[in-house]
mmCIF file of C-alpha atoms in Angstrom:
data_model
loop_
_atom_site.group_PDB
_atom_site.id
_atom_site.type_symbol
_atom_site.label_atom_id
_atom_site.label_comp_id
_atom_site.label_asym_id
_atom_site.label_seq_id
_atom_site.Cartn_x
_atom_site.Cartn_y
_atom_site.Cartn_z
ATOM 1 C CA MET L 1 23.303 -18.892 -5.234
ATOM 2 C CA ASP L 2 20.514 -21.335 -7.014
ATOM 3 C CA VAL L 3 16.949 -20.687 -5.501
ATOM 4 C CA GLY L 4 15.418 -21.088 -8.733
ATOM 5 C CA ILE L 5 13.821 -24.342 -7.500
ATOM 6 C CA HIS L 6 11.687 -24.840 -4.487
ATOM 7 C CA PRO L 7 10.571 -27.122 -1.875
ATOM 8 C CA ALA L 8 6.884 -26.117 -2.414
ATOM 9 C CA ALA L 9 7.702 -27.603 -6.093
ATOM 10 C CA SER L 10 9.459 -30.743 -5.430
ATOM 11 C CA GLY L 11 11.559 -32.752 -2.755
ATOM 12 C CA LEU L 12 14.197 -30.185 -2.554
ATOM 13 C CA ASP L 13 18.123 -30.867 -1.322
ATOM 14 C CA ARG L 14 19.384 -29.112 1.593
ATOM 15 C CA GLU L 15 21.678 -27.123 0.041
ATOM 16 C CA THR L 16 18.742 -25.069 -1.622
ATOM 17 C CA GLU L 17 17.005 -24.985 1.404
ATOM 18 C CA VAL L 18 20.008 -23.518 3.188
ATOM 19 C CA GLY L 19 20.312 -20.875 0.472
ATOM 20 C CA ARG L 20 16.907 -20.032 0.815
ATOM 21 C CA ALA L 21 17.459 -19.337 4.521
ATOM 22 C CA ARG L 22 20.279 -17.442 4.206
ATOM 23 C CA VAL L 23 18.659 -14.650 1.927
ATOM 24 C CA TYR L 24 15.682 -14.332 4.441
ATOM 25 C CA ALA L 25 18.578 -13.970 7.490
ATOM 26 C CA LEU L 26 20.534 -11.456 5.245
ATOM 27 C CA LEU L 27 17.370 -9.363 4.274
ATOM 28 C CA GLY L 28 16.016 -9.718 7.972
ATOM 29 C CA LEU L 29 19.745 -8.463 9.147
ATOM 30 C CA LEU L 30 20.051 -5.604 6.941
ATOM 31 C CA LEU L 31 16.443 -4.268 7.801
ATOM 32 C CA ALA L 32 16.853 -4.735 11.494
ATOM 33 C CA ARG L 33 20.166 -2.438 11.820
ATOM 34 C CA PRO L 34 22.241 -0.427 9.775
ATOM 35 C CA ALA L 35 24.753 -2.361 7.879
ATOM 36 C CA ASP L 36 28.380 -1.855 9.361
ATOM 37 C CA ALA L 37 31.241 -1.795 7.527
ATOM 38 C CA GLY L 38 32.152 -5.286 8.354
ATOM 39 C CA LEU L 39 28.556 -6.709 6.983
ATOM 40 C CA LEU L 40 29.126 -4.409 4.075
ATOM 41 C CA GLY L 41 32.773 -5.953 3.104
ATOM 42 C CA ARG L 42 30.712 -9.469 3.551
ATOM 43 C CA ILE L 43 28.419 -8.404 0.919
ATOM 44 C CA GLY L 44 30.543 -6.752 -0.785
ATOM 45 C CA ALA L 45 32.291 -9.951 -1.807
ATOM 46 C CA LEU L 46 28.987 -12.137 -2.553
ATOM 47 C CA GLY L 47 28.430 -13.113 -6.413
ATOM 48 C CA GLY L 48 25.439 -13.958 -8.124
ATOM 49 C CA ASP L 49 24.588 -16.687 -10.578
ATOM 50 C CA GLY L 50 22.943 -15.170 -13.672
ATOM 51 C CA THR L 51 19.401 -15.682 -12.669
ATOM 52 C CA ARG L 52 17.094 -12.881 -11.261
ATOM 53 C CA LEU L 53 17.846 -12.956 -7.824
ATOM 54 C CA GLY L 54 21.763 -13.567 -8.890
ATOM 55 C CA GLU L 55 21.651 -10.492 -10.470
ATOM 56 C CA ALA L 56 19.466 -8.814 -7.403
ATOM 57 C CA LEU L 57 22.749 -10.165 -5.272
ATOM 58 C CA ASP L 58 25.455 -8.812 -7.517
ATOM 59 C CA ALA L 59 23.728 -5.550 -7.636
ATOM 60 C CA LEU L 60 23.454 -5.555 -3.785
ATOM 61 C CA ALA L 61 27.087 -6.615 -3.733
ATOM 62 C CA ALA L 62 27.934 -3.801 -5.970
ATOM 63 C CA ALA L 63 26.466 -1.357 -3.732
ATOM 64 C CA ALA L 64 28.060 -2.532 -0.640
ATOM 65 C CA ARG L 65 31.413 -1.934 -2.267
ATOM 66 C CA GLU L 66 30.381 1.635 -2.907
ATOM 67 C CA ALA L 67 28.677 2.352 0.188
ATOM 68 C CA ARG L 68 30.188 3.858 3.379
ATOM 69 C CA ALA L 69 28.827 2.748 7.265
ATOM 70 C CA GLU L 70 28.020 6.108 8.185
ATOM 71 C CA THR L 71 25.842 6.824 4.932
ATOM 72 C CA VAL L 72 24.279 3.719 5.455
ATOM 73 C CA GLU L 73 23.487 4.517 8.902
ATOM 74 C CA ARG L 74 21.978 8.010 7.754
ATOM 75 C CA GLU L 75 20.504 6.310 4.844
ATOM 76 C CA PHE L 76 18.729 3.680 7.644
ATOM 77 C CA HIS L 77 17.566 6.451 10.051
ATOM 78 C CA ASP L 78 15.982 8.396 6.998
ATOM 79 C CA LEU L 79 14.069 5.264 5.601
ATOM 80 C CA PHE L 80 13.066 3.568 8.796
ATOM 81 C CA ILE L 81 13.350 6.099 11.527
ATOM 82 C CA GLY L 82 13.128 9.780 10.759
ATOM 83 C CA LEU L 83 11.926 12.530 12.897
ATOM 84 C CA GLY L 84 8.680 11.531 14.126
ATOM 85 C CA ARG L 85 8.840 8.231 11.439
ATOM 86 C CA GLY L 86 10.897 7.346 8.285
ATOM 87 C CA GLU L 87 9.810 7.516 4.786
ATOM 88 C CA LEU L 88 8.718 3.852 5.156
ATOM 89 C CA LEU L 89 6.837 1.706 7.639
ATOM 90 C CA PRO L 90 8.204 -1.832 7.569
ATOM 91 C CA TYR L 91 5.068 -3.770 9.150
ATOM 92 C CA ALA L 92 2.317 -5.947 7.875
ATOM 93 C CA SER L 93 -0.191 -4.253 9.761
ATOM 94 C CA TYR L 94 0.630 -0.955 8.127
ATOM 95 C CA TYR L 95 0.995 -2.165 4.797
ATOM 96 C CA LEU L 96 -2.404 -4.804 4.917
ATOM 97 C CA THR L 97 -4.850 -2.152 6.807
ATOM 98 C CA GLY L 98 -3.224 1.572 6.844
ATOM 99 C CA PHE L 99 -2.662 1.210 10.553
ATOM 100 C CA LEU L 100 -0.193 -0.179 12.941
ATOM 101 C CA HIS L 101 -0.931 -2.396 15.865
ATOM 102 C CA GLU L 102 -4.098 -3.992 14.006
ATOM 103 C CA ARG L 103 -5.482 -7.430 13.318
ATOM 104 C CA PRO L 104 -2.395 -8.553 11.018
ATOM 105 C CA LEU L 105 -0.345 -8.380 14.036
ATOM 106 C CA ALA L 106 -2.393 -9.950 16.550
ATOM 107 C CA LYS L 107 -2.856 -12.840 14.204
ATOM 108 C CA LEU L 108 1.052 -13.139 13.721
ATOM 109 C CA ARG L 109 1.354 -13.058 17.414
ATOM 110 C CA GLY L 110 -0.975 -16.313 17.629
ATOM 111 C CA ASP L 111 0.929 -17.985 15.358
ATOM 112 C CA LEU L 112 4.022 -17.300 17.084
ATOM 113 C CA ALA L 113 2.745 -18.447 20.112
ATOM 114 C CA ALA L 114 1.914 -21.732 18.479
ATOM 115 C CA LEU L 115 5.283 -21.922 17.251
ATOM 116 C CA GLY L 116 6.806 -21.573 20.832
ATOM 117 C CA ILE L 117 8.379 -17.719 19.805
ATOM 118 C CA THR L 118 7.949 -15.220 22.518
ATOM 119 C CA ARG L 119 8.954 -11.470 22.355
ATOM 120 C CA ALA L 120 12.212 -10.858 23.537
ATOM 121 C CA GLU L 121 12.163 -8.125 26.403
ATOM 122 C CA GLY L 122 13.323 -4.818 25.839
ATOM 123 C CA VAL L 123 12.524 -5.210 21.928
ATOM 124 C CA ALA L 124 10.394 -2.079 21.248
ATOM 125 C CA GLU L 125 9.487 -3.001 17.579
ATOM 126 C CA PRO L 126 6.045 -4.622 16.704
ATOM 127 C CA GLU L 127 6.856 -8.519 15.912
ATOM 128 C CA ASP L 128 4.871 -7.556 12.283
ATOM 129 C CA HIS L 129 8.262 -5.891 11.480
ATOM 130 C CA ILE L 130 9.727 -7.027 7.649
ATOM 131 C CA ALA L 131 12.971 -8.227 9.777
ATOM 132 C CA MET L 132 11.490 -10.090 12.212
ATOM 133 C CA LEU L 133 9.480 -12.063 9.601
ATOM 134 C CA CYS L 134 12.459 -12.852 7.527
ATOM 135 C CA GLU L 135 14.234 -13.751 10.564
ATOM 136 C CA VAL L 136 11.332 -16.424 11.407
ATOM 137 C CA MET L 137 11.176 -17.613 8.098
ATOM 138 C CA ALA L 138 14.967 -18.420 8.300
ATOM 139 C CA GLY L 139 14.391 -20.391 11.359
ATOM 140 C CA LEU L 140 11.481 -22.186 10.289
ATOM 141 C CA ILE L 141 13.656 -23.484 6.810
ATOM 142 C CA GLU L 142 16.848 -24.024 8.968
ATOM 143 C CA GLY L 143 14.448 -26.180 11.720
ATOM 144 C CA SER L 144 15.811 -23.655 14.514
ATOM 145 C CA LEU L 145 12.269 -22.940 14.876
ATOM 146 C CA GLY L 146 8.836 -24.556 14.999
ATOM 147 C CA ASP L 147 8.702 -28.444 15.694
ATOM 148 C CA GLY L 148 9.725 -29.223 11.984
ATOM 149 C CA ALA L 149 6.813 -30.366 10.743
ATOM 150 C CA PRO L 150 6.408 -30.200 6.928
ATOM 151 C CA GLY L 151 5.131 -26.972 5.286
ATOM 152 C CA GLN L 152 5.476 -24.401 8.358
ATOM 153 C CA ASP L 153 7.524 -21.861 6.239
ATOM 154 C CA ARG L 154 4.886 -22.226 3.649
ATOM 155 C CA ARG L 155 1.920 -21.234 6.056
ATOM 156 C CA PHE L 156 4.172 -18.772 7.620
ATOM 157 C CA PHE L 157 4.588 -17.012 4.154
ATOM 158 C CA GLU L 158 1.173 -17.350 3.033
ATOM 159 C CA ARG L 159 -0.452 -15.754 6.021
ATOM 160 C CA HIS L 160 2.273 -13.284 7.414
ATOM 161 C CA ILE L 161 4.498 -12.324 4.236
ATOM 162 C CA GLY L 162 3.139 -13.213 0.652
ATOM 163 C CA PRO L 163 0.152 -10.473 1.217
ATOM 164 C CA TRP L 164 2.305 -7.801 1.662
ATOM 165 C CA ALA L 165 6.522 -7.798 1.490
ATOM 166 C CA GLU L 166 6.841 -7.992 -2.156
ATOM 167 C CA ARG L 167 5.035 -4.309 -2.023
ATOM 168 C CA PHE L 168 7.331 -3.133 0.830
ATOM 169 C CA PHE L 169 10.321 -4.105 -1.124
ATOM 170 C CA GLY L 170 9.116 -2.554 -4.505
ATOM 171 C CA ASP L 171 8.874 0.838 -2.011
ATOM 172 C CA LEU L 172 12.024 0.571 -0.676
ATOM 173 C CA GLU L 173 13.480 -0.099 -4.093
ATOM 174 C CA GLU L 174 11.464 3.351 -5.202
ATOM 175 C CA ALA L 175 12.421 5.626 -1.731
ATOM 176 C CA ARG L 176 13.832 8.584 -2.405
ATOM 177 C CA ALA L 177 16.150 8.348 0.720
ATOM 178 C CA ALA L 178 16.957 4.775 -0.528
ATOM 179 C CA ARG L 179 20.881 4.439 -2.213
ATOM 180 C CA PHE L 180 22.458 1.408 -0.815
ATOM 181 C CA TYR L 181 18.702 0.330 0.285
ATOM 182 C CA ARG L 182 17.731 0.643 -3.278
ATOM 183 C CA ALA L 183 19.623 -2.467 -4.113
ATOM 184 C CA VAL L 184 17.988 -4.355 -0.575
ATOM 185 C CA GLY L 185 14.670 -3.648 -2.101
ATOM 186 C CA ARG L 186 15.812 -4.961 -5.275
ATOM 187 C CA LEU L 187 17.074 -8.212 -3.508
ATOM 188 C CA GLY L 188 13.873 -8.609 -1.336
ATOM 189 C CA ARG L 189 11.634 -7.807 -4.074
ATOM 190 C CA ALA L 190 12.858 -10.627 -6.656
ATOM 191 C CA PHE L 191 13.208 -13.270 -3.575
ATOM 192 C CA ILE L 192 9.674 -12.703 -2.516
ATOM 193 C CA ALA L 193 8.096 -13.186 -6.223
ATOM 194 C CA ILE L 194 9.977 -16.179 -6.703
ATOM 195 C CA GLU L 195 8.693 -17.558 -3.049
ATOM 196 C CA THR L 196 5.218 -16.413 -3.931
ATOM 197 C CA GLU L 197 5.366 -18.295 -7.512
ATOM 198 C CA ALA L 198 6.621 -21.162 -6.276
ATOM 199 C CA PHE L 199 4.570 -21.829 -2.918
ATOM 200 C CA ALA L 200 1.537 -21.190 -5.347
ATOM 201 C CA LEU L 201 2.639 -24.489 -7.357
ATOM 202 C CA PRO L 202 0.954 -27.462 -6.016
ATOM 203 C CA ALA L 203 2.919 -28.903 -2.869
#
């Protein structure tokens, strides 16, 4: 999967855009709920391309081949749910202010409303959960969210993901409870670093 070049740096082909969207979608899926046996099997069949992102993808595939769904479910619980709270709090507000439900969440809600994205009924998680932010990025890149105007993904990333997500993924990579999710953290950290570097280039 080649995401070494980026639309922020050049007029990028659709194949690379699809690759970016798939990485965001995969991260969103893995961080929203525990990976089941079917998803672990599909991830285990993935292969990288020798880039730093490709090596992280290879490590995730290897971790998926070794993991069992039951242990991944326990690990997910310990990391993100816990008894009272998990080891990590994967929310923008927490990483940026030290508290939940703070200004970053309010700012995000305003931007989501402008994109026509509303909170689904029955969803308890605040919208600034990293899984939802990754899902929104995937939708903006694919064109299934927003109005298709150029640069929407860049603006969303710079406002809601870039300021904190690489730190979160680094924490996930080093978390005490992480086994399979250590590889998820590595993939996320490498990918967010690439996105950050590319978006820093002149449009």
